[in-house]
């Protein structure tokens, strides 16, 4: 039998806990359990020895542990908060214990077991302090934290909490930074916790530009759907939080997203982290979830979540509620802020895509870039923005001409001719890949192969070649001047509006040509505009109907308010005639018949996906 | 040669002032007077601390000052502990030490002779269960006085390399790692955060990232692998 008779080093009275190498003896010599180096026992005990140990009555250990890196833990008994350092030692697998002079000494089998013990204790203390309200004002917590550092001096969370509990103490911060200096992950965790627990609340804003509902704003149903989607994201993100902060308890430490602002008129959701009198744990979790939401809506989705089909579906719901609404987000934290930027939904379907549509070459202008120009956003039409990868063309290459985005100041709002290709999987989830891009400058001319449908959002009129050029700073298509080319948004939106009007005329002209084709979206549209529904209902009735009959036909698809149908009809006299004198007869105009044909050919008659 | 110099100590001041000879009379100074070591010196040991257990210790790179001297045993042990030399006459002990004292500048060539430059040599030197194959340093340096101290001493002090530096040894820029008794950690950081001068705190801040957990034993164990790499 060998005996453990002490632990290496002194144990100041101020310390709640001590630990270290065991002083092990076989009766003739004493050795250090970490190094194996020994000293004759009589020299260890001799007066004037420079070997320093904290001794306690011997604990017998079986000889097979002779060469183990035994660890001794000492815990002061009866001292405030020292119970945090006691644990279920039997479950931990200890080799022996001894009570001596109001202290408990425990012998552990290895450094690994000690590290597990230290991790458990430090996690418990971290969580305790995070959960308690008002920890910033009570020095007791600081004492507990400092003692916890005895077990784990480099623990990023303990060090961050010490900084938080002593605001303005530069030395505390400097030493804490030094504590995590050698470990990149620890540095990230430390910095994260400081930001997360900062008393100044962080804000996240999710904005559905132009609103989700027609005409702007947000229907209650839409708001409920978006919030429900966010609730699902909250649940899906939880495991990521627990993975990052293992001391958190999934049952008790996960407050919901705190919505502090909801502007229906602009479809604007505002979230905040810090709430008065809430424990730090909630602030931290909210911050983590908020930054993660910002991360995933910036297109940076962790692999595990990317493979979660339900997660990606909900993420798409949040990022792309329909084909029209332009979603932006911004985050403001204590020491950093990200400007309002388009959200990126990038499902990375390359590996799963089973089908692809024909590439279409289009006239667009460059709306902006995101994520350090890894994504570029094009304006395809006045109400259609599409964000695509500037690094991946879907076939393992970089899109041709995408190097132009390396120069930050040389493309914004300029017209460009791009080739896009839509790929989709068996669930009809789709995305566009940029195949090539040419920014048009004075004197340039390019051909395009199609234009977006002005009737059915997301569809293209294809195989309609047009010649686009820039001459004398004017954008010209098939010889017609669309307007001046500028480097600002307003100028570009003006020619884009003119382009849309022209494209509508082309589209309606081609509507009844049997050989003309449209390229619809792979999936049915997420919504059908009221006008398109009226047009389809009238077409199914032979092109005309009484207003009351029209309402009945339309009610088959979805109930509509009489007033809103009437208003829609009156707003589009070039499409639908409304003869009040002829028993309120409603009829498609010639242009309306063409319009209805386009709706069908462009896939706008399909029932919206649920 | 990857072997590091180790020094165990008890005063926090070492961490910001470096190693300095104590102004007080100490046991070490008494031994130095017996052996004629003047001026008084600072001691480090190659591969580990001389003490098996300690409170604070640091490890210095071989680049630490070359102004000292070195011997293949603990000089203090010659006075009372290392047989057979401890039983010799006073002058003979001094001669023995003088014969086995080399300037620190010869460190590389000395270490190639003992313990040797191969990984096995280094492992043996740092293995607590093994002692040198030779009976004493005279087996390696045959023109020097003969004494079987490596065979007869039960303690590592008999065959460790000792480095001696006169008066002081700056540590800034040479520390590879340091540690303290874990239970002292709370007091250490609290003192530096609240009591230390700006200069003292700045020195400690530079050392903080080099802290090794686990006390003196933890420091030595953690640097073992690095020292046996050839």
PDB file of N, CA and C in Angstrom, chain B residues 162-209:
ATOM      1  N   UNK B 162      23.905  22.037 -12.531  1.00  0.00           N
ATOM      2  CA  UNK B 162      23.585  23.249 -11.771  1.00  0.00           C
ATOM      3  C   UNK B 162      24.182  24.443 -12.508  1.00  0.00           C
ATOM      4  N   UNK B 163      23.358  25.515 -12.625  1.00  0.00           N
ATOM      5  CA  UNK B 163      23.878  26.769 -13.177  1.00  0.00           C
ATOM      6  C   UNK B 163      23.966  27.800 -12.078  1.00  0.00           C
ATOM      7  N   UNK B 164      25.075  28.551 -12.062  1.00  0.00           N
ATOM      8  CA  UNK B 164      25.260  29.569 -11.022  1.00  0.00           C
ATOM      9  C   UNK B 164      25.538  30.918 -11.698  1.00  0.00           C
ATOM     10  N   UNK B 165      24.794  31.914 -11.279  1.00  0.00           N
ATOM     11  CA  UNK B 165      24.984  33.265 -11.824  1.00  0.00           C
ATOM     12  C   UNK B 165      25.300  34.229 -10.673  1.00  0.00           C
ATOM     13  N   UNK B 166      26.308  35.045 -10.815  1.00  0.00           N
ATOM     14  CA  UNK B 166      26.643  35.966  -9.727  1.00  0.00           C
ATOM     15  C   UNK B 166      25.598  37.062  -9.555  1.00  0.00           C
ATOM     16  N   UNK B 167      25.161  37.251  -8.348  1.00  0.00           N
ATOM     17  CA  UNK B 167      24.306  38.380  -7.908  1.00  0.00           C
ATOM     18  C   UNK B 167      22.872  38.369  -8.432  1.00  0.00           C
ATOM     19  N   UNK B 168      22.717  38.330  -9.739  1.00  0.00           N
ATOM     20  CA  UNK B 168      21.339  38.394 -10.245  1.00  0.00           C
ATOM     21  C   UNK B 168      21.243  37.766 -11.634  1.00  0.00           C
ATOM     22  N   UNK B 169      20.009  37.436 -11.971  1.00  0.00           N
ATOM     23  CA  UNK B 169      19.762  36.851 -13.287  1.00  0.00           C
ATOM     24  C   UNK B 169      18.450  37.432 -13.824  1.00  0.00           C
ATOM     25  N   UNK B 170      18.557  38.332 -14.792  1.00  0.00           N
ATOM     26  CA  UNK B 170      17.317  38.879 -15.366  1.00  0.00           C
ATOM     27  C   UNK B 170      16.538  37.762 -16.068  1.00  0.00           C
ATOM     28  N   UNK B 171      15.237  37.807 -15.938  1.00  0.00           N
ATOM     29  CA  UNK B 171      14.433  36.747 -16.556  1.00  0.00           C
ATOM     30  C   UNK B 171      13.650  37.245 -17.767  1.00  0.00           C
ATOM     31  N   UNK B 172      13.500  38.537 -17.877  1.00  0.00           N
ATOM     32  CA  UNK B 172      12.679  39.123 -18.948  1.00  0.00           C
ATOM     33  C   UNK B 172      13.127  38.597 -20.316  1.00  0.00           C
ATOM     34  N   UNK B 173      12.206  38.049 -21.020  1.00  0.00           N
ATOM     35  CA  UNK B 173      12.516  37.560 -22.357  1.00  0.00           C
ATOM     36  C   UNK B 173      13.043  36.133 -22.395  1.00  0.00           C
ATOM     37  N   UNK B 174      13.314  35.553 -21.241  1.00  0.00           N
ATOM     38  CA  UNK B 174      13.872  34.204 -21.225  1.00  0.00           C
ATOM     39  C   UNK B 174      12.918  33.169 -20.614  1.00  0.00           C
ATOM     40  N   UNK B 175      11.817  33.627 -20.026  1.00  0.00           N
ATOM     41  CA  UNK B 175      10.922  32.694 -19.334  1.00  0.00           C
ATOM     42  C   UNK B 175      10.158  31.868 -20.370  1.00  0.00           C
ATOM     43  N   UNK B 176      10.207  30.580 -20.198  1.00  0.00           N
ATOM     44  CA  UNK B 176       9.475  29.665 -21.076  1.00  0.00           C
ATOM     45  C   UNK B 176       8.137  29.304 -20.432  1.00  0.00           C
ATOM     46  N   UNK B 177       8.126  29.217 -19.109  1.00  0.00           N
ATOM     47  CA  UNK B 177       6.910  28.891 -18.377  1.00  0.00           C
ATOM     48  C   UNK B 177       7.132  29.136 -16.901  1.00  0.00           C
ATOM     49  N   UNK B 178       6.038  29.293 -16.198  1.00  0.00           N
ATOM     50  CA  UNK B 178       6.151  29.445 -14.754  1.00  0.00           C
ATOM     51  C   UNK B 178       4.864  28.944 -14.129  1.00  0.00           C
ATOM     52  N   UNK B 179       4.928  28.682 -12.841  1.00  0.00           N
ATOM     53  CA  UNK B 179       3.719  28.226 -12.172  1.00  0.00           C
ATOM     54  C   UNK B 179       3.785  28.576 -10.706  1.00  0.00           C
ATOM     55  N   UNK B 180       2.659  28.443 -10.065  1.00  0.00           N
ATOM     56  CA  UNK B 180       2.631  28.634  -8.612  1.00  0.00           C
ATOM     57  C   UNK B 180       1.645  27.642  -8.034  1.00  0.00           C
ATOM     58  N   UNK B 181       1.742  27.437  -6.726  1.00  0.00           N
ATOM     59  CA  UNK B 181       0.784  26.547  -6.062  1.00  0.00           C
ATOM     60  C   UNK B 181      -0.609  27.034  -6.412  1.00  0.00           C
ATOM     61  N   UNK B 182      -1.471  26.178  -6.956  1.00  0.00           N
ATOM     62  CA  UNK B 182      -2.787  26.642  -7.394  1.00  0.00           C
ATOM     63  C   UNK B 182      -3.533  27.445  -6.329  1.00  0.00           C
ATOM     64  N   UNK B 183      -3.422  27.038  -5.069  1.00  0.00           N
ATOM     65  CA  UNK B 183      -4.175  27.733  -4.026  1.00  0.00           C
ATOM     66  C   UNK B 183      -3.698  29.168  -3.831  1.00  0.00           C
ATOM     67  N   UNK B 184      -2.521  29.491  -4.333  1.00  0.00           N
ATOM     68  CA  UNK B 184      -2.026  30.868  -4.215  1.00  0.00           C
ATOM     69  C   UNK B 184      -2.520  31.756  -5.350  1.00  0.00           C
ATOM     70  N   UNK B 185      -3.127  31.156  -6.338  1.00  0.00           N
ATOM     71  CA  UNK B 185      -3.460  31.920  -7.534  1.00  0.00           C
ATOM     72  C   UNK B 185      -4.376  33.122  -7.246  1.00  0.00           C
ATOM     73  N   UNK B 186      -5.379  32.892  -6.392  1.00  0.00           N
ATOM     74  CA  UNK B 186      -6.307  33.990  -6.099  1.00  0.00           C
ATOM     75  C   UNK B 186      -5.569  35.157  -5.467  1.00  0.00           C
ATOM     76  N   UNK B 187      -4.653  34.856  -4.539  1.00  0.00           N
ATOM     77  CA  UNK B 187      -3.883  35.923  -3.900  1.00  0.00           C
ATOM     78  C   UNK B 187      -2.935  36.593  -4.887  1.00  0.00           C
ATOM     79  N   UNK B 188      -2.363  35.787  -5.767  1.00  0.00           N
ATOM     80  CA  UNK B 188      -1.399  36.338  -6.721  1.00  0.00           C
ATOM     81  C   UNK B 188      -2.072  37.366  -7.631  1.00  0.00           C
ATOM     82  N   UNK B 189      -3.170  36.970  -8.242  1.00  0.00           N
ATOM     83  CA  UNK B 189      -3.785  37.914  -9.195  1.00  0.00           C
ATOM     84  C   UNK B 189      -4.387  39.107  -8.452  1.00  0.00           C
ATOM     85  N   UNK B 190      -4.935  38.871  -7.276  1.00  0.00           N
ATOM     86  CA  UNK B 190      -5.504  39.995  -6.520  1.00  0.00           C
ATOM     87  C   UNK B 190      -4.410  40.995  -6.149  1.00  0.00           C
ATOM     88  N   UNK B 191      -3.225  40.477  -5.758  1.00  0.00           N
ATOM     89  CA  UNK B 191      -2.132  41.382  -5.400  1.00  0.00           C
ATOM     90  C   UNK B 191      -1.692  42.211  -6.604  1.00  0.00           C
ATOM     91  N   UNK B 192      -1.539  41.537  -7.726  1.00  0.00           N
ATOM     92  CA  UNK B 192      -1.089  42.289  -8.907  1.00  0.00           C
ATOM     93  C   UNK B 192      -2.161  43.265  -9.389  1.00  0.00           C
ATOM     94  N   UNK B 193      -3.402  42.910  -9.215  1.00  0.00           N
ATOM     95  CA  UNK B 193      -4.472  43.818  -9.657  1.00  0.00           C
ATOM     96  C   UNK B 193      -4.607  45.026  -8.741  1.00  0.00           C
ATOM     97  N   UNK B 194      -4.296  44.845  -7.467  1.00  0.00           N
ATOM     98  CA  UNK B 194      -4.612  45.915  -6.516  1.00  0.00           C
ATOM     99  C   UNK B 194      -3.394  46.572  -5.870  1.00  0.00           C
ATOM    100  N   UNK B 195      -2.312  45.837  -5.680  1.00  0.00           N
ATOM    101  CA  UNK B 195      -1.195  46.356  -4.897  1.00  0.00           C
ATOM    102  C   UNK B 195       0.034  46.696  -5.743  1.00  0.00           C
ATOM    103  N   UNK B 196       0.246  45.999  -6.806  1.00  0.00           N
ATOM    104  CA  UNK B 196       1.496  46.149  -7.551  1.00  0.00           C
ATOM    105  C   UNK B 196       1.612  47.533  -8.179  1.00  0.00           C
ATOM    106  N   UNK B 197       2.871  47.976  -8.339  1.00  0.00           N
ATOM    107  CA  UNK B 197       3.098  49.228  -9.063  1.00  0.00           C
ATOM    108  C   UNK B 197       2.845  48.971 -10.550  1.00  0.00           C
ATOM    109  N   UNK B 198       2.807  50.047 -11.304  1.00  0.00           N
ATOM    110  CA  UNK B 198       2.579  49.880 -12.744  1.00  0.00           C
ATOM    111  C   UNK B 198       3.684  49.036 -13.378  1.00  0.00           C
ATOM    112  N   UNK B 199       4.938  49.263 -12.938  1.00  0.00           N
ATOM    113  CA  UNK B 199       6.053  48.496 -13.493  1.00  0.00           C
ATOM    114  C   UNK B 199       5.906  47.017 -13.144  1.00  0.00           C
ATOM    115  N   UNK B 200       5.577  46.754 -11.895  1.00  0.00           N
ATOM    116  CA  UNK B 200       5.424  45.359 -11.465  1.00  0.00           C
ATOM    117  C   UNK B 200       4.281  44.690 -12.211  1.00  0.00           C
ATOM    118  N   UNK B 201       3.197  45.444 -12.360  1.00  0.00           N
ATOM    119  CA  UNK B 201       2.052  44.872 -13.060  1.00  0.00           C
ATOM    120  C   UNK B 201       2.383  44.597 -14.525  1.00  0.00           C
ATOM    121  N   UNK B 202       3.115  45.535 -15.124  1.00  0.00           N
ATOM    122  CA  UNK B 202       3.471  45.353 -16.541  1.00  0.00           C
ATOM    123  C   UNK B 202       4.331  44.101 -16.720  1.00  0.00           C
ATOM    124  N   UNK B 203       5.270  43.883 -15.794  1.00  0.00           N
ATOM    125  CA  UNK B 203       6.111  42.679 -15.888  1.00  0.00           C
ATOM    126  C   UNK B 203       5.261  41.422 -15.763  1.00  0.00           C
ATOM    127  N   UNK B 204       4.339  41.466 -14.817  1.00  0.00           N
ATOM    128  CA  UNK B 204       3.490  40.294 -14.607  1.00  0.00           C
ATOM    129  C   UNK B 204       2.574  40.050 -15.810  1.00  0.00           C
ATOM    130  N   UNK B 205       2.098  41.127 -16.399  1.00  0.00           N
ATOM    131  CA  UNK B 205       1.223  40.987 -17.571  1.00  0.00           C
ATOM    132  C   UNK B 205       1.940  40.250 -18.696  1.00  0.00           C
ATOM    133  N   UNK B 206       3.244  40.541 -18.835  1.00  0.00           N
ATOM    134  CA  UNK B 206       4.004  39.860 -19.891  1.00  0.00           C
ATOM    135  C   UNK B 206       4.201  38.384 -19.558  1.00  0.00           C
ATOM    136  N   UNK B 207       4.258  38.088 -18.254  1.00  0.00           N
ATOM    137  CA  UNK B 207       4.457  36.689 -17.853  1.00  0.00           C
ATOM    138  C   UNK B 207       3.163  35.883 -17.857  1.00  0.00           C
ATOM    139  N   UNK B 208       2.032  36.568 -17.723  1.00  0.00           N
ATOM    140  CA  UNK B 208       0.767  35.861 -17.516  1.00  0.00           C
ATOM    141  C   UNK B 208       0.477  34.783 -18.571  1.00  0.00           C
ATOM    142  N   UNK B 209       0.682  35.095 -19.844  1.00  0.00           N
ATOM    143  CA  UNK B 209       0.380  34.058 -20.848  1.00  0.00           C
ATOM    144  C   UNK B 209       1.284  32.830 -20.739  1.00  0.00           C
TER     145      UNK B 209
END
